[in-house]
JSON list of C-alpha atoms in Angstrom, two decimals:
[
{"chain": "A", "resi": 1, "resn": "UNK", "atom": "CA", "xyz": [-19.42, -6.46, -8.79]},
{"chain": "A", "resi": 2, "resn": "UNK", "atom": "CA", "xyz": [-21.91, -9.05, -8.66]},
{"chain": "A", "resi": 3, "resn": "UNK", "atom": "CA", "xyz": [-22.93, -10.73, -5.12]},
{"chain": "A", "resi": 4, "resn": "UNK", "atom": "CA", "xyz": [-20.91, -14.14, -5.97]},
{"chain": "A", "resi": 5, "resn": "UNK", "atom": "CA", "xyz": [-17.54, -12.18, -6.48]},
{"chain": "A", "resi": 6, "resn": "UNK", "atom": "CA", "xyz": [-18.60, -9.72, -3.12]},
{"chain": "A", "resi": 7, "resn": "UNK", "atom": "CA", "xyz": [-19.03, -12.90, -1.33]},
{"chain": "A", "resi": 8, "resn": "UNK", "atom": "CA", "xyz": [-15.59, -14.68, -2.47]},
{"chain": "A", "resi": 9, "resn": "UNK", "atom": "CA", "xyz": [-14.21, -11.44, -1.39]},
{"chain": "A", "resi": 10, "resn": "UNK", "atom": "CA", "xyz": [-15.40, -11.18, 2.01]},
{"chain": "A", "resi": 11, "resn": "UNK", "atom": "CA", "xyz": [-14.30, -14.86, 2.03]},
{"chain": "A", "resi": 12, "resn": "UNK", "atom": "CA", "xyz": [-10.84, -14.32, 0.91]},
{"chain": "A", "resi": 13, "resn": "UNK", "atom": "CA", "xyz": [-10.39, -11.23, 3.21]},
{"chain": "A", "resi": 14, "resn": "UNK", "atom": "CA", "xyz": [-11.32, -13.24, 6.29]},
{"chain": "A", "resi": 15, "resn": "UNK", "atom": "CA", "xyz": [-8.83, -15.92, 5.54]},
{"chain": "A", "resi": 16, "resn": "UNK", "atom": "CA", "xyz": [-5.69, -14.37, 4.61]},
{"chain": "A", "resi": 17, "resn": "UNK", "atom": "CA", "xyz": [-6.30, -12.05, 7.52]},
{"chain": "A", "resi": 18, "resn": "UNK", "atom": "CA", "xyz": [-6.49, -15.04, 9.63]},
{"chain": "A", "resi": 19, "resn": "UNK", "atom": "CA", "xyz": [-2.97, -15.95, 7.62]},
{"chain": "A", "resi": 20, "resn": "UNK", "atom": "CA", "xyz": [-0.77, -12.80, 7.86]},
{"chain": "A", "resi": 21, "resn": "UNK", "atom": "CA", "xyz": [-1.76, -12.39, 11.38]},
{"chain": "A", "resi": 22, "resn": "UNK", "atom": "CA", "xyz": [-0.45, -15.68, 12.25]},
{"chain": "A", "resi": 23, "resn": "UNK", "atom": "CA", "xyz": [2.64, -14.25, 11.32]},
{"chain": "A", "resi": 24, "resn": "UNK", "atom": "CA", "xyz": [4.84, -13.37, 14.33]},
{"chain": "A", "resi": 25, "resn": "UNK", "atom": "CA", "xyz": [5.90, -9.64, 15.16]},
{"chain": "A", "resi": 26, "resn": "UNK", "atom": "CA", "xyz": [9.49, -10.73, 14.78]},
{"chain": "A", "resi": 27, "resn": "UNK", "atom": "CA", "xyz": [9.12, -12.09, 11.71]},
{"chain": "A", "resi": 28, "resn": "UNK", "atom": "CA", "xyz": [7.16, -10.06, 9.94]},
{"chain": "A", "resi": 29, "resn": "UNK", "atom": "CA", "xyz": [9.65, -6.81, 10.92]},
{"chain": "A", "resi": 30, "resn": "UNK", "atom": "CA", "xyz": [12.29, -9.22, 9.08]},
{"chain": "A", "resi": 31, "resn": "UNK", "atom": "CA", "xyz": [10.33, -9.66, 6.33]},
{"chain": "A", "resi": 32, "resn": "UNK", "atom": "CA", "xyz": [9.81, -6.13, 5.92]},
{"chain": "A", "resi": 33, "resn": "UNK", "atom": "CA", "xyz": [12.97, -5.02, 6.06]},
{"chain": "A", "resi": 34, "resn": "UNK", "atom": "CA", "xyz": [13.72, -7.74, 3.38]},
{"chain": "A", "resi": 35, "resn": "UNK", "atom": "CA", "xyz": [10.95, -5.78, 1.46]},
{"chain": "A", "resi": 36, "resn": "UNK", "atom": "CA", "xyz": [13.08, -2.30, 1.77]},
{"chain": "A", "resi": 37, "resn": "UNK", "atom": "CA", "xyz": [16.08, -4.16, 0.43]},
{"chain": "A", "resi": 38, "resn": "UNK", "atom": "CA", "xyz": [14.05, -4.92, -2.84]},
{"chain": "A", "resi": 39, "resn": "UNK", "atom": "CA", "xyz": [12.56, -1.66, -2.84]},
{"chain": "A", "resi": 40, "resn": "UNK", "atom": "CA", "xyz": [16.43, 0.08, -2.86]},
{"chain": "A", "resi": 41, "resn": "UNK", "atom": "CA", "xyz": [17.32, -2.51, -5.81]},
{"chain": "A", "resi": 42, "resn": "UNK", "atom": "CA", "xyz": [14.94, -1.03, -8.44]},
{"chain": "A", "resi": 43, "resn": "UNK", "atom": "CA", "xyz": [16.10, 1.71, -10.85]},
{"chain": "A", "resi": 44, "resn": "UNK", "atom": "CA", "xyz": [12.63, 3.61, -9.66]},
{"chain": "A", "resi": 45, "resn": "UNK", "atom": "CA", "xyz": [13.58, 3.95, -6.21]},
{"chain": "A", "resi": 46, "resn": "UNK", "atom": "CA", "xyz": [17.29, 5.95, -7.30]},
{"chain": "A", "resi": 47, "resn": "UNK", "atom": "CA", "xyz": [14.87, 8.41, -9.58]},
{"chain": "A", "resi": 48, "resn": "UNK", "atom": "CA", "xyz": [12.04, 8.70, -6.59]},
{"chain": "A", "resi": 49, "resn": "UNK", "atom": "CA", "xyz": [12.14, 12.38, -5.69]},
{"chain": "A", "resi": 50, "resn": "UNK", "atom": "CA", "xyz": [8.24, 11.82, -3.90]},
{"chain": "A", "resi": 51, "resn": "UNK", "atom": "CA", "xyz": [6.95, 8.37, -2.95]},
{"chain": "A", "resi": 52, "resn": "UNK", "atom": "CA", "xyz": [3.72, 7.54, -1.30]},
{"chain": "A", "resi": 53, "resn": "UNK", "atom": "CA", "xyz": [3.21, 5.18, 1.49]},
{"chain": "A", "resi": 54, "resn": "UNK", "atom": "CA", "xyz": [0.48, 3.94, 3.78]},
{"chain": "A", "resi": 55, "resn": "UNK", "atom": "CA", "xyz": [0.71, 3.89, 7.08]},
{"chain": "A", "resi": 56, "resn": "UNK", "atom": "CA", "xyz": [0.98, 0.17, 8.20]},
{"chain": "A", "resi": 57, "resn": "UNK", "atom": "CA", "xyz": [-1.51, -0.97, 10.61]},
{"chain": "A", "resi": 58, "resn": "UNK", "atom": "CA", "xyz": [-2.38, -4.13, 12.06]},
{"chain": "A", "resi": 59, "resn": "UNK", "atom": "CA", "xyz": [-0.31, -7.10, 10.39]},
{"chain": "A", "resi": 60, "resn": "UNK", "atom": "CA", "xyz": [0.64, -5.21, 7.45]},
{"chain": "A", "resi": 61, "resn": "UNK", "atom": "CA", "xyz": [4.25, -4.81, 6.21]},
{"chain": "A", "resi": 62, "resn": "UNK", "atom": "CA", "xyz": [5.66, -2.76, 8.10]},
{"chain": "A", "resi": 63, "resn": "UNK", "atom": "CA", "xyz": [5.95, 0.92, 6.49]},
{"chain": "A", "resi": 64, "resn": "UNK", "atom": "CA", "xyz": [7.61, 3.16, 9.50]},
{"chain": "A", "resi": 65, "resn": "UNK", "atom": "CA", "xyz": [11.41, 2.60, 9.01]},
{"chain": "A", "resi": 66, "resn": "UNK", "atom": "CA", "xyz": [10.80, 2.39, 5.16]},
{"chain": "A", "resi": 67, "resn": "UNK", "atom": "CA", "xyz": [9.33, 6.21, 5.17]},
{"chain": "A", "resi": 68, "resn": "UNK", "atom": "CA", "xyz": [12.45, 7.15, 7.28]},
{"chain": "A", "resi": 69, "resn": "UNK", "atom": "CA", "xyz": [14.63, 5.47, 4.80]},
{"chain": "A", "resi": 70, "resn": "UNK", "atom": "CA", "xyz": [13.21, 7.52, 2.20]},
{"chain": "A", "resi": 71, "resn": "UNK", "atom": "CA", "xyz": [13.24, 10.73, 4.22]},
{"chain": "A", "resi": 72, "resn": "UNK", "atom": "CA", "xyz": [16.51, 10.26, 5.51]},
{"chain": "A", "resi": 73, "resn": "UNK", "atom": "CA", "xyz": [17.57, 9.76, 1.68]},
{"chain": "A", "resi": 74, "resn": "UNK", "atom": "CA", "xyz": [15.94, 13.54, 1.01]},
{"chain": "A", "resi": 75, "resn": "UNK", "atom": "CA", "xyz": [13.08, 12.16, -0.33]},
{"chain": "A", "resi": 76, "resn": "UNK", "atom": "CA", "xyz": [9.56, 13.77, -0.03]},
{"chain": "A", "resi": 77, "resn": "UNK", "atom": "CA", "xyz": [7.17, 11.31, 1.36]},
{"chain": "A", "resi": 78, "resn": "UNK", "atom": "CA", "xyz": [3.22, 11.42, 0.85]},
{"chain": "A", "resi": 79, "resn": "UNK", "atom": "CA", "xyz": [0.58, 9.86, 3.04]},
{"chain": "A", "resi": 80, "resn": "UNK", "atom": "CA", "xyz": [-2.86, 9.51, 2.76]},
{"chain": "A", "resi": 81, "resn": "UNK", "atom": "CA", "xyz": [-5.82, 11.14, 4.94]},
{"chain": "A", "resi": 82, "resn": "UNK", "atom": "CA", "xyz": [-9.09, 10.96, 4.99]},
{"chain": "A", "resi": 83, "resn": "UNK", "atom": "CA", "xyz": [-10.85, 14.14, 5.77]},
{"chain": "A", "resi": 84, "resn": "UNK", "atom": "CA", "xyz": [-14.37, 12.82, 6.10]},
{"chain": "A", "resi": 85, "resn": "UNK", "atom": "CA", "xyz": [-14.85, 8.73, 6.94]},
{"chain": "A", "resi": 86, "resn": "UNK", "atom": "CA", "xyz": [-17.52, 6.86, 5.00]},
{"chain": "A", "resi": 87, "resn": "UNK", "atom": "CA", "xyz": [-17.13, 9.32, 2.00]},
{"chain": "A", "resi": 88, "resn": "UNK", "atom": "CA", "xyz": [-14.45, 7.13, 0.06]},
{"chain": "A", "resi": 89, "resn": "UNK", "atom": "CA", "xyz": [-12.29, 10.00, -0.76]},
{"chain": "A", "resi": 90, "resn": "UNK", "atom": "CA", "xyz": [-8.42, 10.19, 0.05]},
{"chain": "A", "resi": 91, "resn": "UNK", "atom": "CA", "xyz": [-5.95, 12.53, -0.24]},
{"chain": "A", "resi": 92, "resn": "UNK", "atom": "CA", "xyz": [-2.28, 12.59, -0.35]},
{"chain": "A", "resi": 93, "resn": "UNK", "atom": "CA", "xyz": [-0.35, 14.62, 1.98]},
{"chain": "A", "resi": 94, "resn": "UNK", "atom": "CA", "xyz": [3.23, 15.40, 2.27]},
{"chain": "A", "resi": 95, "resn": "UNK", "atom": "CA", "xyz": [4.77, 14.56, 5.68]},
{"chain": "A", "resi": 96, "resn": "UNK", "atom": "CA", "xyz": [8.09, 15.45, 7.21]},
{"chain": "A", "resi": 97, "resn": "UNK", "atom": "CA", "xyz": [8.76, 13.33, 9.92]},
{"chain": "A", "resi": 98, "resn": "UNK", "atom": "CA", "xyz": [6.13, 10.09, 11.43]},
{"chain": "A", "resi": 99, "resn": "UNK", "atom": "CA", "xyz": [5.50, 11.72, 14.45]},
{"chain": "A", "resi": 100, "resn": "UNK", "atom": "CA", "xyz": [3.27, 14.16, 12.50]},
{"chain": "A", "resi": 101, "resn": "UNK", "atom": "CA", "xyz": [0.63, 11.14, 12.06]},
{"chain": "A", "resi": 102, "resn": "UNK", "atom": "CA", "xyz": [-1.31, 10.90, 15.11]},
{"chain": "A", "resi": 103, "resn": "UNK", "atom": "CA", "xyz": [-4.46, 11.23, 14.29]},
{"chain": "A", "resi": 104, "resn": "UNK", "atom": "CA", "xyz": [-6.63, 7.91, 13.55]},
{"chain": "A", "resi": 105, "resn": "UNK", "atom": "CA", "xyz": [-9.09, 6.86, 11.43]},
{"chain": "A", "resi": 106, "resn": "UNK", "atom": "CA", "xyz": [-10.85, 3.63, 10.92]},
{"chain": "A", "resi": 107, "resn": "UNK", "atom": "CA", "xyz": [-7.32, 2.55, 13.92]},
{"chain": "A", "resi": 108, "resn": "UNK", "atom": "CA", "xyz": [-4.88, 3.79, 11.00]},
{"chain": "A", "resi": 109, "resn": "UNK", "atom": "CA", "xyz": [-2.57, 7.30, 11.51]},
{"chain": "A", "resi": 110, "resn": "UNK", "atom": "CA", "xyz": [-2.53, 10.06, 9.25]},
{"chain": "A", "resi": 111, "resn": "UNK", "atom": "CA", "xyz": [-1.47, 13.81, 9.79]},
{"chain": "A", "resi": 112, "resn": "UNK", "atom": "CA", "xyz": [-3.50, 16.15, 10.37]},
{"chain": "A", "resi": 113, "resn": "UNK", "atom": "CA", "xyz": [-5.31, 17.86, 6.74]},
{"chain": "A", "resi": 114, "resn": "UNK", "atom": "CA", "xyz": [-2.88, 20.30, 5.96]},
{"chain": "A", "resi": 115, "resn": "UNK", "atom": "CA", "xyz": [-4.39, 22.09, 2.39]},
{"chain": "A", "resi": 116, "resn": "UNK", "atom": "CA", "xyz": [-0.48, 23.64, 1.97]},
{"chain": "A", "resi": 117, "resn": "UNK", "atom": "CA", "xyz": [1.01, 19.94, 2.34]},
{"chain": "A", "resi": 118, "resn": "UNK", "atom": "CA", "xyz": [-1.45, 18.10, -0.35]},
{"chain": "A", "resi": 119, "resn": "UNK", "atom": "CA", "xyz": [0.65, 16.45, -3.66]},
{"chain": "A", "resi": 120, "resn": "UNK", "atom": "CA", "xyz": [-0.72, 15.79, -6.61]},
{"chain": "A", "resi": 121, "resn": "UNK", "atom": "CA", "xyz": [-1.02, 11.83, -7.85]},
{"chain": "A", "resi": 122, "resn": "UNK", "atom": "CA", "xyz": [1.30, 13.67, -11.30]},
{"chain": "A", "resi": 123, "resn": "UNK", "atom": "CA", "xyz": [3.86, 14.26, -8.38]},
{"chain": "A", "resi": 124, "resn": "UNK", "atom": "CA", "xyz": [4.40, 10.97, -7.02]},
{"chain": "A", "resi": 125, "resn": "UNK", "atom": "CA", "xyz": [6.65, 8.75, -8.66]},
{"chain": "A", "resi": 126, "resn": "UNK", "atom": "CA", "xyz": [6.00, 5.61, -6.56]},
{"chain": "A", "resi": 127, "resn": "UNK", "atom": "CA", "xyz": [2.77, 4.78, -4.44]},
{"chain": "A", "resi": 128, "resn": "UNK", "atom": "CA", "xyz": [3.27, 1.99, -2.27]},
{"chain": "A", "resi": 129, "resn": "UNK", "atom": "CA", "xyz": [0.31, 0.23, -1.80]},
{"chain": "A", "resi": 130, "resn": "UNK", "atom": "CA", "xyz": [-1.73, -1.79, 0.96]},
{"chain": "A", "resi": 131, "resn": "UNK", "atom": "CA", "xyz": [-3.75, -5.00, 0.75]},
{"chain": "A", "resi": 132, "resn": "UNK", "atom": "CA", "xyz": [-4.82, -7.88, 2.27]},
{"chain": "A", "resi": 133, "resn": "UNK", "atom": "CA", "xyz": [-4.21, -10.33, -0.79]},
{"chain": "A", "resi": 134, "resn": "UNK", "atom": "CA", "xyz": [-2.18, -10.16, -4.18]},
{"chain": "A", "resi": 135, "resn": "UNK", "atom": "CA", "xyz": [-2.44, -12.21, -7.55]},
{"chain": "A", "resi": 136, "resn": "UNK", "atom": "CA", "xyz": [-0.37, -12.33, -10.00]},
{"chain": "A", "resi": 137, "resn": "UNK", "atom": "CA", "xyz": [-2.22, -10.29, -11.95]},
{"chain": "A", "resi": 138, "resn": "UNK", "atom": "CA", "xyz": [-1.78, -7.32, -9.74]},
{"chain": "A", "resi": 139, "resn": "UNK", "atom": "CA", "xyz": [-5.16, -7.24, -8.26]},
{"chain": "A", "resi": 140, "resn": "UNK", "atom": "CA", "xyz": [-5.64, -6.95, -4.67]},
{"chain": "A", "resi": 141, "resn": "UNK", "atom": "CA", "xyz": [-8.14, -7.14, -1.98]},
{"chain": "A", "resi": 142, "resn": "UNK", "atom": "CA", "xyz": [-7.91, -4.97, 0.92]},
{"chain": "A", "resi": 143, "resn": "UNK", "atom": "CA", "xyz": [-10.37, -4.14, 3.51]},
{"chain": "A", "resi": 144, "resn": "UNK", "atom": "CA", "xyz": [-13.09, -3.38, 1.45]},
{"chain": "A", "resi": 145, "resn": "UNK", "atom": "CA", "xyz": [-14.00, 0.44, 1.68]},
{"chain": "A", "resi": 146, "resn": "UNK", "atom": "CA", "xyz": [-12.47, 1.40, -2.01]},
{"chain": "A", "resi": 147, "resn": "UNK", "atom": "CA", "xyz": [-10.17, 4.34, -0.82]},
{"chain": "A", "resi": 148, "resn": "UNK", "atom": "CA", "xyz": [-7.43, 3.07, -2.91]},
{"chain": "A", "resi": 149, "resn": "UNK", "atom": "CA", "xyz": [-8.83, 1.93, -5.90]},
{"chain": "A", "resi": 150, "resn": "UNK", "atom": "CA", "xyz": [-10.67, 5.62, -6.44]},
{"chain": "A", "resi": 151, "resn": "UNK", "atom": "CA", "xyz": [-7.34, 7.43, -5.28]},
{"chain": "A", "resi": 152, "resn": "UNK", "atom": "CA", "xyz": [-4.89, 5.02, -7.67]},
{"chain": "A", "resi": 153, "resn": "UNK", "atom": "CA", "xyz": [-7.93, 6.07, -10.56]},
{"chain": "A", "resi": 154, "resn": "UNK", "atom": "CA", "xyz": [-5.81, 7.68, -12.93]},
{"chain": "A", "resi": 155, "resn": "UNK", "atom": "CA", "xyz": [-2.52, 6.78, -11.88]},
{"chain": "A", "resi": 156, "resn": "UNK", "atom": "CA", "xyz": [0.35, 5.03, -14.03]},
{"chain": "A", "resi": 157, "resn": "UNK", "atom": "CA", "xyz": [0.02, 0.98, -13.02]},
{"chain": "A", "resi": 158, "resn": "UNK", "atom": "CA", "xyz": [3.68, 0.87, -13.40]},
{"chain": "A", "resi": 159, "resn": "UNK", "atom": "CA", "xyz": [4.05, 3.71, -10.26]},
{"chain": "A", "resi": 160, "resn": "UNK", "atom": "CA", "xyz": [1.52, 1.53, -8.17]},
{"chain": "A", "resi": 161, "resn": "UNK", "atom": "CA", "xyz": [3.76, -1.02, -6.15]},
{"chain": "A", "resi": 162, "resn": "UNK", "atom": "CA", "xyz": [2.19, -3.87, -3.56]},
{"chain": "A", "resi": 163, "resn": "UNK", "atom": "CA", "xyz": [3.79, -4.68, -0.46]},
{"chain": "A", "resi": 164, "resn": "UNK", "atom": "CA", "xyz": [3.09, -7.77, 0.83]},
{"chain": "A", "resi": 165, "resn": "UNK", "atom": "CA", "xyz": [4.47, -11.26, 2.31]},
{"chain": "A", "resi": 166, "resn": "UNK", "atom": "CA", "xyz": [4.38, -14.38, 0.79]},
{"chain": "A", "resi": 167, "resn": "UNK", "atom": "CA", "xyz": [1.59, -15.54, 2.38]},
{"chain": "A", "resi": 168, "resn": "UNK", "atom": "CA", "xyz": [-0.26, -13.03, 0.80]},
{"chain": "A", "resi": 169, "resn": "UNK", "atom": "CA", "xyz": [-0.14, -14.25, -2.54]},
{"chain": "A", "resi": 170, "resn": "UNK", "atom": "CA", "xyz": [-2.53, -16.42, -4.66]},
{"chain": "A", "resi": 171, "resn": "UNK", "atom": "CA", "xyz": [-3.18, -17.28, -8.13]},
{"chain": "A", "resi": 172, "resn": "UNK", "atom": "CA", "xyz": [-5.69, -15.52, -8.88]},
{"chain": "A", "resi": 173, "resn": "UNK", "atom": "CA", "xyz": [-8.63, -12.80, -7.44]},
{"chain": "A", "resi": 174, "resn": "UNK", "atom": "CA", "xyz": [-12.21, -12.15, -8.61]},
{"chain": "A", "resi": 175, "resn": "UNK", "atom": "CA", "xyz": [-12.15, -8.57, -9.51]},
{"chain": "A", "resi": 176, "resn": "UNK", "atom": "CA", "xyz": [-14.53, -5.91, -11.20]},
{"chain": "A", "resi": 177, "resn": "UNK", "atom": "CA", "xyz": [-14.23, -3.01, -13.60]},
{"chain": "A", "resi": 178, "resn": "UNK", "atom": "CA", "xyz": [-13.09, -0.34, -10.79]},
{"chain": "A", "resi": 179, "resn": "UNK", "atom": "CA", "xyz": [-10.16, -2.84, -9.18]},
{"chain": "A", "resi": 180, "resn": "UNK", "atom": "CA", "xyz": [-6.84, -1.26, -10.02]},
{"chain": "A", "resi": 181, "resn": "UNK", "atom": "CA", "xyz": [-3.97, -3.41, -10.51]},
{"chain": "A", "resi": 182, "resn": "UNK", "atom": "CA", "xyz": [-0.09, -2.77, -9.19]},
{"chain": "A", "resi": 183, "resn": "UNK", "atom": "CA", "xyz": [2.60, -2.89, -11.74]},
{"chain": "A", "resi": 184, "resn": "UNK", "atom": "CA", "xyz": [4.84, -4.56, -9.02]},
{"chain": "A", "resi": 185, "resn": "UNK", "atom": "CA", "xyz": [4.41, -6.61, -6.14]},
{"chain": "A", "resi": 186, "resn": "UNK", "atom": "CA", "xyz": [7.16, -6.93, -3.46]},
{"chain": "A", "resi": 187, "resn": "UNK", "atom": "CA", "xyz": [7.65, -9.66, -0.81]},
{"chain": "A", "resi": 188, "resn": "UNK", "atom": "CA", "xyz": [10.38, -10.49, 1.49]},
{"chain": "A", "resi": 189, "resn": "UNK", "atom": "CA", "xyz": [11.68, -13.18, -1.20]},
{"chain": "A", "resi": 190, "resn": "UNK", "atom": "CA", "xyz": [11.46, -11.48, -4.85]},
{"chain": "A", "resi": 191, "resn": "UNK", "atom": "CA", "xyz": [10.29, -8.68, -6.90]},
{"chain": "A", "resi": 192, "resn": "UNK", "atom": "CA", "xyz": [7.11, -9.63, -8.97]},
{"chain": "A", "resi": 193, "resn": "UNK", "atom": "CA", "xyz": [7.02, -7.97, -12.12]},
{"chain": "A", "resi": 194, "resn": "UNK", "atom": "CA", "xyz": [3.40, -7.36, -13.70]},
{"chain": "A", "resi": 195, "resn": "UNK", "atom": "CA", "xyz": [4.07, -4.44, -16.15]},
{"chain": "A", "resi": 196, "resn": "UNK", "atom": "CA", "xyz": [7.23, -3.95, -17.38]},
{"chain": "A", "resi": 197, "resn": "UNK", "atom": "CA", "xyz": [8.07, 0.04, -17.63]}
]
């Protein structure tokens, strides 16, 4: 990525931060929920047997009561951890309940590193992912430390689903060769479609 498109990055991650977390607590647990409603209206989620989620932090949609949707449901539910900050690598890990993710790292939880509890990216039938700003394109920013986008490396774009409000969306994002687009986008008003399966 050359410095122009690093810049508009940095650019467009400072203002639509500024933009979701404008957003009140209130409403942006509505909006979430709304999100879980589209989630449980596509044909993926009735097939899901493991999904992936982050762990929402800050003003992100909200993830908690959507993982104990899924577990309640008899789903298995991934999340990921990050062993060793700064090295860019993530890993998913199976979790049975939220309370298991106390740890923190870089202010998000994860579960402890549990070797027995890791699922393979073949295993996961949807992967819910984080970021700061959508286009319509599927390409995201987020906060800029490339976890995701080496994780999702390898992954079906049609598994990889963005959650995000309205707000959140634009026309379009500079991007480079190692940005990973979502197949989906979800907000609290419609179901984007970007690949068809």
């Amino acid at each position: 990525m050359n410095e122009i498109q690093t810049s508009e990055k940095s650019k467009i991650r400072y203002d639509f931060l500024k933009i979701r977390d404008r957003l009140e607590p209130a409403l942006r647990h509505a909006y979430s929920s709304s999100i879980l409603t589209g989630i449980k209206k596509l044909e993926e989620y009735r097939s899901c047997r493991t999904a992936m989620f982050y762990l929402s932090y800050g003003s992100e949609v909200i993830t908690d009561f959507m993982i104990n949707e899924f577990l309640a449901d008899g789903k298995d539910v991934a999340v990921p951890v990050i062993q060793t900050p700064g090295d860019g690598i993530m890993t998913a890990v199976r979790i049975n309940k939220l309370e298991d993710c106390y740890d923190r790292v870089y202010g998000i939880r994860q579960p402890e590193f549990n070797e027995n509890e890791v699922v393979a990216k073949r295993d996961i039938d949807l992967i819910f992912v984080p970021g700061i700003a959508f286009d319509f394109s599927g390409y995201r920013v987020g906060y800029g430390k490339g976890y995701y986008d080496r994780w999702l490396e390898g992954t079906d774009v049609s598994k990889r689903i963005g959650l995000a409000f309205e707000v959140q969306l634009v026309d379009k994002l500079p991007f480079a060769g190692y940005d990973l687009p979502v197949g989906k986008i979800l907000t609290e008003k419609r179901i984007i479609e970007i690949v068809k399966n």
